[in-house]
Coordinates of C-alpha atoms and ligand atoms in Angstrom, one line a residue:
X30 CA -17.3 -4.6 2.0
X31 CA -14.0 -3.0 3.1
X32 CA -13.2 -3.5 6.9
X33 CA -10.2 -1.3 7.4
X34 CA -8.3 1.8 6.7
X35 CA -4.7 1.4 6.1
X36 CA -2.5 4.1 7.9
X37 CA 1.0 4.6 7.2
X38 CA 2.9 6.4 10.0
X39 CA 6.4 7.1 8.6
X40 CA 8.2 8.6 11.8
X41 CA 11.8 9.6 12.3
X42 CA 12.7 6.5 14.3
X43 CA 10.5 4.0 12.7
X44 CA 8.1 3.2 9.8
X45 CA 4.7 1.7 11.1
X46 CA 1.6 0.4 9.4
X47 CA -2.0 0.0 11.2
X48 CA -5.3 -1.1 10.3
X49 CA -8.3 0.8 11.6
X50 CA -11.7 -0.7 12.0
X51 CA -14.8 1.4 11.6
X52 CA -14.7 2.3 15.2
X53 CA -11.5 3.7 15.2
X54 CA -9.6 0.8 17.0
X55 CA -6.1 -0.3 15.8
X56 CA -6.6 -4.0 14.8
X57 CA -2.9 -4.8 13.8
X58 CA 0.5 -3.0 13.4
X59 CA 3.7 -3.6 11.8
X60 CA 6.8 -1.6 12.6
X61 CA 10.2 -1.3 10.9
X62 CA 13.1 0.4 12.7
X63 CA 14.9 3.2 10.6
X64 CA 18.5 3.7 10.3
X65 CA 19.6 7.2 11.5
X66 CA 22.8 8.5 9.6
X67 CA 25.0 11.1 10.9
X68 CA 27.7 12.4 8.5
X69 CA 28.7 15.2 10.6
X70 CA 28.1 16.8 13.8
X71 CA 24.5 18.3 13.7
X72 CA 23.7 16.6 10.6
X73 CA 21.1 14.0 10.3
X74 CA 20.1 11.9 7.2
X75 CA 17.7 8.9 6.4
X76 CA 18.0 6.9 3.2
X77 CA 14.9 7.8 1.1
X78 CA 14.8 4.3 -0.6
X79 CA 15.1 2.5 2.5
X80 CA 11.9 4.6 3.7
X81 CA 10.2 3.5 1.0
X82 CA 11.2 -0.5 1.0
X83 CA 10.2 -0.3 4.8
X84 CA 6.8 1.2 4.1
X85 CA 6.1 -1.5 1.5
X86 CA 7.4 -4.3 4.2
X87 CA 5.2 -3.0 6.8
X88 CA 2.0 -2.7 4.6
X89 CA 2.4 -6.1 3.1
X90 CA 3.0 -7.0 7.0
X91 CA -0.6 -6.0 8.1
X92 CA -2.2 -7.5 4.9
X93 CA -1.9 -11.4 6.2
X94 CA -3.9 -13.8 7.9
X95 CA -7.3 -13.6 5.8
X96 CA -6.9 -9.9 5.5
X97 CA -6.1 -8.8 1.8
X98 CA -5.9 -5.5 -0.1
X99 CA -9.9 -6.0 -1.0
X100 CA -10.8 -5.3 2.6
X101 CA -9.0 -1.7 2.6
X102 CA -11.0 1.2 2.2
X103 CA -8.3 3.5 1.6
X104 CA -4.8 4.6 3.1
X105 CA -4.2 7.5 5.0
X106 CA -0.3 8.7 5.5
X107 CA 1.1 10.5 8.5
X108 CA 4.7 11.6 8.5
X109 CA 7.8 12.9 10.3
X110 CA 7.3 16.6 9.0
X111 CA 9.8 19.0 7.2
X112 CA 12.2 16.1 6.3
X113 CA 13.3 16.9 2.8
X114 CA 13.6 14.8 -0.3
X115 CA 14.9 15.5 -3.6
X116 CA 14.4 12.9 -6.7
X117 CA 14.7 12.6 -10.4
X118 CA 11.3 12.9 -11.9
X119 CA 11.9 10.3 -14.7
X120 CA 14.0 7.8 -12.7
X121 CA 12.5 8.0 -9.4
X122 CA 16.0 7.8 -7.8
X123 CA 16.6 10.3 -5.1
X124 CA 19.7 12.8 -5.7
X125 CA 20.9 12.7 -2.2
X126 CA 19.9 11.1 1.5
X127 CA 16.9 12.7 2.7
X128 CA 17.6 15.7 5.4
X129 CA 16.0 15.2 8.5
X130 CA 14.0 18.0 10.5
X131 CA 16.6 17.8 13.2
X132 CA 19.3 18.4 10.9
X133 CA 21.3 21.9 11.7
X134 CA 23.4 22.2 8.6
X135 CA 21.6 25.3 7.4
X136 CA 21.9 27.1 10.7
X137 CA 24.5 29.7 9.1
X138 CA 22.3 30.5 6.3
X139 CA 19.1 31.0 8.4
X140 CA 21.3 33.4 10.5
X141 CA 22.1 35.4 7.4
X142 CA 18.5 36.0 6.5
X143 CA 17.6 37.1 9.9
X144 CA 20.3 39.5 9.8
X145 CA 19.2 40.7 6.7
X146 CA 15.5 41.4 8.2
X147 CA 13.6 38.5 6.5
X148 CA 12.4 36.7 9.5
X149 CA 9.1 39.1 9.4
X150 CA 8.7 38.0 6.1
X151 CA 8.7 34.6 6.7
X152 CA 6.7 34.7 9.8
X153 CA 3.8 37.0 8.1
X154 CA 3.7 34.5 5.2
X155 CA 4.2 31.0 6.7
X156 CA 3.8 31.4 10.4
X157 CA 7.1 30.0 11.2
X158 CA 10.5 31.3 12.4
X159 CA 13.7 31.2 10.5
X160 CA 15.2 28.3 11.7
X161 CA 17.1 25.0 10.2
X162 CA 14.4 22.8 11.4
X163 CA 12.1 23.7 8.3
X164 CA 12.3 22.0 4.7
X165 CA 13.0 25.6 2.6
X166 CA 16.7 25.9 3.6
X167 CA 17.3 22.1 3.5
X168 CA 16.0 22.2 -0.3
X169 CA 18.3 25.1 -1.1
X170 CA 21.1 23.2 0.5
X171 CA 20.7 19.9 -1.8
X172 CA 20.1 22.5 -5.0
X173 CA 23.5 24.1 -4.0
X174 CA 25.3 21.3 -3.1
X175 CA 24.4 18.4 -5.4
X176 CA 26.1 18.3 -8.5
X177 CA 23.9 19.1 -11.4
X178 CA 20.8 19.4 -9.2
X179 CA 20.1 23.1 -10.0
X180 CA 20.3 22.7 -13.6
X181 CA 18.1 19.9 -13.6
X182 CA 15.5 21.4 -11.1
X183 CA 15.2 24.7 -13.3
X184 CA 14.2 22.2 -16.1
X185 CA 11.7 20.8 -14.0
X186 CA 13.4 17.1 -14.1
X187 CA 13.5 16.9 -10.2
X188 CA 10.8 16.7 -7.6
X189 CA 10.9 18.1 -4.1
X190 CA 8.7 16.5 -1.3
X191 CA 8.5 16.1 2.2
X192 CA 8.1 12.0 3.2
X193 CA 4.4 12.0 2.2
X194 CA 5.0 13.2 -1.2
X195 CA 8.0 10.7 -1.7
X196 CA 5.8 7.8 -0.5
X197 CA 2.7 8.8 -2.7
X198 CA 4.9 9.1 -5.8
X199 CA 6.4 5.6 -5.1
X200 CA 2.8 4.4 -4.2
X201 CA 1.1 5.6 -7.4
X202 CA 4.1 4.4 -9.5
X203 CA 5.7 7.7 -10.1
X204 CA 2.2 9.2 -11.4
X205 CA 1.3 11.7 -8.8
X206 CA 3.7 14.4 -7.3
X207 CA 1.3 16.0 -4.4
X208 CA 1.4 16.9 -0.8
X209 CA -1.1 18.3 1.7
X210 CA -1.4 21.6 3.0
X211 CA -0.2 20.7 6.5
X212 CA 3.2 19.4 5.2
X213 CA 3.4 22.4 2.8
X214 CA 2.8 24.6 5.8
X215 CA 6.1 23.5 7.2
X216 CA 8.6 24.2 4.2
X217 CA 9.0 28.1 4.3
X218 CA 7.8 28.4 1.0
X219 CA 4.0 28.1 1.4
X220 CA 1.9 30.9 2.2
X221 CA -0.7 29.8 4.9
X222 CA -3.0 32.9 4.1
X223 CA -3.4 32.6 0.4
X224 CA -2.9 28.7 0.6
X225 CA -0.3 28.9 -2.3
X226 CA 3.5 28.5 -3.0
X227 CA 4.8 32.1 -2.7
X228 CA 6.9 33.8 -5.3
X229 CA 8.7 36.0 -2.8
X230 CA 9.7 33.2 -0.5
X231 CA 10.8 31.0 -3.5
X232 CA 13.0 33.7 -4.4
X233 CA 14.6 34.4 -1.1
X234 CA 15.4 30.7 -0.8
X235 CA 16.4 30.2 -4.4
X236 CA 13.8 27.6 -5.2
X237 CA 12.6 26.8 -8.7
X238 CA 8.8 26.7 -8.6
X239 CA 9.0 23.7 -11.1
X240 CA 10.0 21.1 -8.5
X241 CA 7.2 21.7 -6.0
X242 CA 4.2 19.0 -5.5
X243 CA 0.7 20.2 -5.9
X244 CA -1.0 21.0 -2.6
X245 CA -4.1 19.4 -1.8
X246 CA -6.6 19.5 1.2
X247 CA -5.9 16.8 3.9
X248 CA -8.9 14.7 2.5
X249 CA -8.3 14.4 -1.1
X250 CA -7.8 12.3 -4.1
X251 CA -3.9 11.7 -3.9
X252 CA -3.7 9.0 -6.2
X253 CA -4.0 5.2 -6.3
X254 CA -1.6 2.8 -4.8
X255 CA -0.7 0.4 -8.0
X256 CA -2.3 -3.1 -7.6
X257 CA 1.1 -5.0 -8.0
X258 CA 2.4 -3.1 -4.8
X259 CA -0.4 -4.5 -2.3
X260 CA -2.5 -6.8 -4.3
X261 CA -5.2 -4.5 -5.3
X262 CA -5.4 -1.0 -6.3
X263 CA -6.3 1.3 -3.2
X264 CA -6.8 5.0 -3.1
X265 CA -4.6 7.2 -1.0
X266 CA -7.2 9.6 0.5
X267 CA -5.9 11.4 3.7
X268 CA -2.8 13.1 4.3
X269 CA -1.1 15.0 7.3
X270 CA 1.9 15.7 9.0
X271 CA 2.4 14.0 12.1
X272 CA 1.6 16.4 15.0
X273 CA -1.5 17.8 12.7
X274 CA -2.6 14.2 12.4
X275 CA -2.4 13.9 16.0
X276 CA -4.8 16.8 16.5
X277 CA -7.2 15.3 14.1
X278 CA -6.9 11.9 16.1
X279 CA -7.5 13.6 19.2
X280 CA -10.4 15.4 17.6
X281 CA -9.6 18.8 18.3
X282 CA -11.9 20.2 16.0
X283 CA -13.0 23.5 17.9
X284 CA -11.1 26.8 18.6
X285 CA -9.4 26.3 22.0
X286 CA -9.2 22.4 21.8
X287 CA -5.5 21.8 22.7
X288 CA -3.3 18.6 22.3
X289 CA 0.2 17.5 23.7
X290 CA 2.2 14.4 22.5
X291 CA 4.7 13.5 25.3
X292 CA 7.2 11.1 23.2
X293 CA 11.0 11.9 22.9
X294 CA 10.1 15.6 22.7
X295 CA 6.9 17.2 23.3
X296 CA 4.5 18.9 20.8
X297 CA 1.8 20.8 21.7
X298 CA -1.2 22.0 19.0
X299 CA -3.9 24.3 19.7
X300 CA -6.8 24.7 17.3
X301 CA -7.4 28.4 16.6
X302 CA -10.2 28.1 14.1
X303 CA -10.7 29.7 10.8
X304 CA -8.8 32.6 12.5
X305 CA -4.9 32.7 11.8
X306 CA -3.3 33.8 14.8
X307 CA 0.1 35.5 14.7
X308 CA 2.1 34.7 17.8
X309 CA 3.7 37.6 19.7
X310 CA 5.3 34.8 22.1
X311 CA 7.5 33.0 19.4
X312 CA 5.1 30.2 18.9
X313 CA 4.5 28.9 15.3
X314 CA 1.4 29.4 13.4
X315 CA 0.6 26.8 11.3
X316 CA -2.3 24.8 9.3
X317 CA -4.1 22.6 11.6
X318 CA -6.1 20.6 8.6
X319 CA -7.6 21.6 5.4
X320 CA -10.8 20.0 4.6
X321 CA -13.4 20.9 2.0
X322 CA -11.1 23.7 0.8
X323 CA -11.4 25.5 4.3
X324 CA -8.3 25.9 6.4
X325 CA -8.4 25.6 10.1
X326 CA -5.4 27.0 11.7
X327 CA -3.3 26.3 14.9
X328 CA -0.6 27.2 17.2
X329 CA 2.2 24.9 18.0
X330 CA 5.0 24.8 20.3
X331 CA 7.7 22.2 21.2
X332 CA 9.7 21.1 23.9
X333 CA 13.0 19.3 23.0
X334 CA 13.1 17.0 25.6
X335 CA 10.2 15.2 27.2
X336 CA 10.5 11.5 27.5
X337 CA 14.1 12.0 26.8
X338 CA 14.7 13.2 30.1
X339 CA 13.6 10.1 31.6
X340 CA 15.8 8.2 29.2
X341 CA 18.6 10.3 30.7
X342 CA 17.7 9.6 34.2
X343 CA 17.7 5.8 33.2
X344 CA 21.1 5.8 30.7
X345 CA 23.3 8.4 32.1
X346 CA 22.4 9.0 35.3
X347 CA 21.3 5.3 36.4
X348 CA 18.7 6.6 38.8
X349 CA 16.2 4.3 37.3
X350 CA 16.1 0.8 35.7
X351 CA 13.0 1.4 33.3
X352 CA 11.2 4.7 32.5
X353 CA 8.0 3.0 34.2
X354 CA 9.8 3.3 37.5
X355 CA 10.1 6.9 37.5
X356 CA 6.5 6.8 38.4
X357 CA 7.1 5.3 41.8
X358 CA 9.9 7.0 42.6
X359 CA 8.3 10.5 42.1
X360 CA 5.3 9.3 44.1
X361 CA 7.8 8.5 46.9
X362 CA 9.6 11.7 46.9
X363 CA 9.7 14.2 49.2
X364 CA 7.1 16.6 48.6
X365 CA 8.4 19.5 50.1
X366 CA 11.5 19.2 47.9
X367 CA 12.4 22.5 46.2
X368 CA 14.8 20.8 43.7
X369 CA 14.0 22.1 40.1
X370 CA 15.7 20.8 36.8
X371 CA 15.8 23.2 33.9
X372 CA 16.3 20.2 31.4
X373 CA 17.9 22.6 28.6
X374 CA 20.5 19.7 27.5
X375 CA 20.1 20.8 23.8
X376 CA 19.0 24.4 24.6
X377 CA 15.5 25.5 25.2
X378 CA 12.5 25.2 22.7
X379 CA 9.4 27.4 22.7
X380 CA 8.7 30.2 23.7
X381 CA 12.2 30.6 24.8
X382 CA 14.2 29.8 21.6
X383 CA 17.7 29.6 23.4
X384 CA 19.5 27.0 21.6
X385 CA 22.8 27.8 23.7
X386 CA 21.3 27.5 27.2
X387 CA 22.6 24.4 29.0
X388 CA 20.7 22.3 31.8
X389 CA 21.0 22.8 35.6
X390 CA 19.7 21.3 38.9
X391 CA 18.8 23.9 41.4
X392 CA 17.6 24.3 44.9
X393 CA 19.1 21.1 46.2
X394 CA 19.6 20.5 49.9
X395 CA 21.5 17.9 52.0
X396 CA 18.5 15.4 51.8
X397 CA 18.0 15.8 47.9
X398 CA 18.2 12.1 46.7
X399 CA 17.7 10.2 43.5
X400 CA 13.7 10.3 43.9
X401 CA 13.7 14.0 44.2
X402 CA 15.8 14.4 41.3
X403 CA 13.3 12.1 39.3
X404 CA 10.5 14.1 40.5
X405 CA 12.1 17.2 39.5
X406 CA 12.7 15.8 35.9
X407 CA 9.0 14.7 35.3
X408 CA 7.8 18.2 36.9
X409 CA 10.2 20.0 34.5
X410 CA 7.9 18.7 31.6
X411 CA 5.0 20.1 33.3
X412 CA 6.4 23.5 33.8
X413 CA 7.5 23.5 30.2
X414 CA 3.9 22.4 29.1
X415 CA 2.5 25.5 31.2
X416 CA 5.0 27.7 29.6
X417 CA 3.7 26.9 26.2
X418 CA 0.2 26.7 27.3
X419 CA 0.4 30.4 28.9
X420 CA 2.0 31.6 25.6
X421 CA -0.9 30.2 23.5
X422 CA -3.5 31.4 25.8
X423 CA -2.0 35.3 25.7
X424 CA -1.8 34.8 21.7
X425 CA -5.3 33.7 21.7
X426 CA -6.6 36.4 24.1
X427 CA -5.1 39.1 22.0
X428 CA -6.8 37.5 18.9
X429 CA -10.2 37.8 20.8
X430 CA -10.3 33.8 21.2
X431 CA -10.8 31.7 24.5
X432 CA -7.8 30.0 25.8
X433 CA -7.5 26.5 26.2
X434 CA -9.5 25.2 29.1
X435 CA -8.2 21.6 29.2
X436 CA -5.4 19.5 27.6
X437 CA -5.9 16.2 25.6
X438 CA -2.3 14.1 25.9
X439 CA -0.7 11.0 24.1
X440 CA 2.4 9.6 23.6
X441 CA 4.4 7.0 25.8
X442 CA 5.0 9.4 28.7
X443 CA 1.4 9.9 29.6
X444 CA 1.4 6.1 30.9
X445 CA 2.9 7.8 34.0
X446 CA 0.1 8.4 36.2
X447 CA 1.9 10.8 38.6
X448 CA 3.0 12.8 35.7
X449 CA -0.3 13.3 34.2
X450 CA -1.5 14.3 37.6
X451 CA 1.2 16.9 38.1
X452 CA 0.8 18.3 34.6
X453 CA -3.1 18.8 35.7
X454 CA -1.8 20.4 38.9
X455 CA 0.6 22.6 37.0
X456 CA -1.8 23.8 34.3
X457 CA -4.7 24.1 36.6
X458 CA -6.4 22.6 33.8
X459 CA -7.9 18.9 33.4
X460 CA -5.7 16.5 31.7
X461 CA -7.3 14.0 29.4
X462 CA -5.9 10.7 28.3
X463 CA -8.1 9.2 25.5
X464 CA -8.7 5.4 25.3
X465 CA -7.0 5.1 21.8
X466 CA -3.4 6.6 22.3
X467 CA -2.2 5.7 18.8
X468 CA -3.7 9.5 17.7
X469 CA -1.0 10.0 15.1
X470 CA -1.9 6.9 12.9
X471 CA -5.6 7.4 13.9
X472 CA -5.7 10.9 12.5
X473 CA -4.5 9.8 9.1
X474 CA -7.2 6.9 9.0
X475 CA -9.7 9.4 10.0
X476 CA -8.5 11.7 7.0
X477 CA -8.4 8.7 4.5
X478 CA -11.8 7.6 5.9
X479 CA -13.7 11.0 5.9
X480 CA -12.7 11.2 2.2
X481 CA -14.1 7.8 1.2
X482 CA -17.3 7.6 3.3
X483 CA -15.8 4.9 5.6
X484 CA -16.2 7.3 8.6
X485 CA -18.6 9.9 8.7
X486 CA -18.4 13.6 9.4
X487 CA -15.8 15.4 11.4
X488 CA -18.9 15.3 14.1
X489 CA -19.0 11.6 13.9
X490 CA -15.2 11.4 14.2
X491 CA -15.4 13.6 17.1
X492 CA -18.1 11.6 18.9
X493 CA -15.5 8.5 18.5
X494 CA -13.1 10.2 20.9
X495 CA -13.3 8.9 24.5
X496 CA -11.7 9.7 27.7
X497 CA -10.0 6.9 29.4
X498 CA -9.1 9.2 32.4
X499 CA -9.2 12.6 33.1
X500 CA -6.8 14.0 35.9
X501 CA -8.2 17.1 37.6
X502 CA -6.1 19.8 39.3
X503 CA -5.7 19.1 42.8
X504 CA -2.7 21.3 44.3
X505 CA -3.6 24.1 46.1
X506 CA -3.3 27.7 44.0
X507 CA -0.6 29.2 46.4
X508 CA 1.6 26.0 46.2
X509 CA 1.0 25.9 42.3
X510 CA 2.1 29.7 42.2
X511 CA 5.0 29.3 44.4
X512 CA 6.5 26.4 42.4
X513 CA 5.9 27.9 39.1
X514 CA 7.7 31.1 40.0
X515 CA 10.3 29.2 41.4
X516 CA 10.8 27.3 37.9
X517 CA 10.6 30.7 35.9
X518 CA 13.4 32.2 38.0
X519 CA 15.6 28.9 37.4
X520 CA 14.7 29.4 33.7
X521 CA 16.1 32.8 33.7
X522 CA 19.4 31.4 35.4
X523 CA 20.2 29.2 32.6
X524 CA 19.2 31.9 29.9
X525 CA 21.5 34.3 31.3
Ligands
LIG30 P1 8.6 8.4 20.1 O1 7.4 8.3 19.4 O2 9.2 9.7 20.3 O3 9.7 7.4 20.0 P2 7.1 7.4 22.6 O4 5.5 7.9 22.5 O5 7.1 6.0 22.0 O6 8.1 8.1 21.8 O7 7.5 7.4 24.1 C1 8.8 7.1 24.5 C2 9.2 8.1 25.6 O8 8.3 7.9 26.7 C3 10.6 7.5 26.1 O9 11.5 8.7 26.0 C4 10.5 7.0 27.4 O10 11.3 7.3 28.3 C5 8.8 7.7 27.9 N1 8.2 6.8 28.6 C6 7.7 5.4 28.6 N2 6.9 5.1 29.5 C7 7.2 6.2 30.5 C8 6.7 6.3 31.9 N3 6.2 5.5 32.6 N4 7.2 7.2 32.6 C9 7.6 8.4 32.0 N5 8.1 8.4 30.6 C10 7.8 7.2 30.1

């Protein structure tokens, strides 16, 4: 009788393996940092072979001390999305480093497509905007710039994949070239309406169909990890990109249920149900999950800097010694301070999409000190979340859906109680922090466990979700309105 699901969480900065038991609690964790490669300004790469080696190492690392591969019911995989790998189908060797989602090398090509008026086609079919972020233009770059790649690709001798595909190919000893619908939905090549690779998009990005993986549901038979790798043959049964996995881990299974993850950046996702909502507010439309052949859609918005602002306070401004200290500082700050930080250090993400905007601190008076600046920094994350939630609400209302009524949060920053309370105050909605905050890895485990009968139905999984603490809005409406409109005014100034 198997006791655990093995969850692989391959992230941007590290690769982790976790064991989850039947109650959905993480029992064991191993982690390995990942080398970041910066060949030029704006370029970011990972060594795909290092990712695979680290994956194997951390998986073996959790299978110790009496727990063997025989105790594992199935493997779930969640991964950094959009990061693009191209490898030789016969040898399994990557033809180039993986191009990471943050990489901006295809900015000029995206701008050209936009000028040619192609963005509407991409948005209609994929829900995405034309931005270097997504896999499609990265893949095209590889085909055009790696010697001999295009000719081999045309003959089907290469495989394209996001990190999930790459890991499954290796786990299965080269037998499977597959991905799941959520990862496919981030490539700019996958039509989320028809749930198929789209010939028109393939043509626009000049990508041969022969190199694409087969797209499966999030709960599916993705293949089997070979016996000699982990000590037993284990089915790979669940896959989703990191933000979608966190959506599952937070059990956001009904339209209007919304989660937001506050790590380095912030990613907010709201379930829109069976209905695909096209954003009029420059949010992304995407697949939340596909289970039993049925697609559930979502709207997504991201903030570039969340926890990273706290790191900036610590490392550049030296206002705090540790991230944790920001909580006490914000609590002690003058509550009447009008200082507002617009943290456009690397531009502004959704719903503004202003890459050239830069950060500024407004509204300082003679008595503005370190505490007030720290408070303004934390508040800026709340204001940006409100921007996203309002945009989501407007898009959902236009589609006849009910807007989000609460927010489920996770990620390193939500350990900060002052921040969580401020978030509730600015959103005018309850902010709910779950008992298990490993939501990304948990989501992948749930998917694999639902497929193999280790966990029950989605209803069973939803009933596992427990709120550790709910933060109720306490701020007076007039103050909330005043503060938020001050923020909106200052955002206009950094864009101008
Ligand atoms: P990632 O997965 O992106 O590496 P994590 O979810 O591990 O991020 O969260 C780390 C981030 O959370 C860091 O940017 C850190 O500054 C921030 N953080 C951690 N603890 C706190 C805290 N108590 N208050 C504010 N920010 C915090």
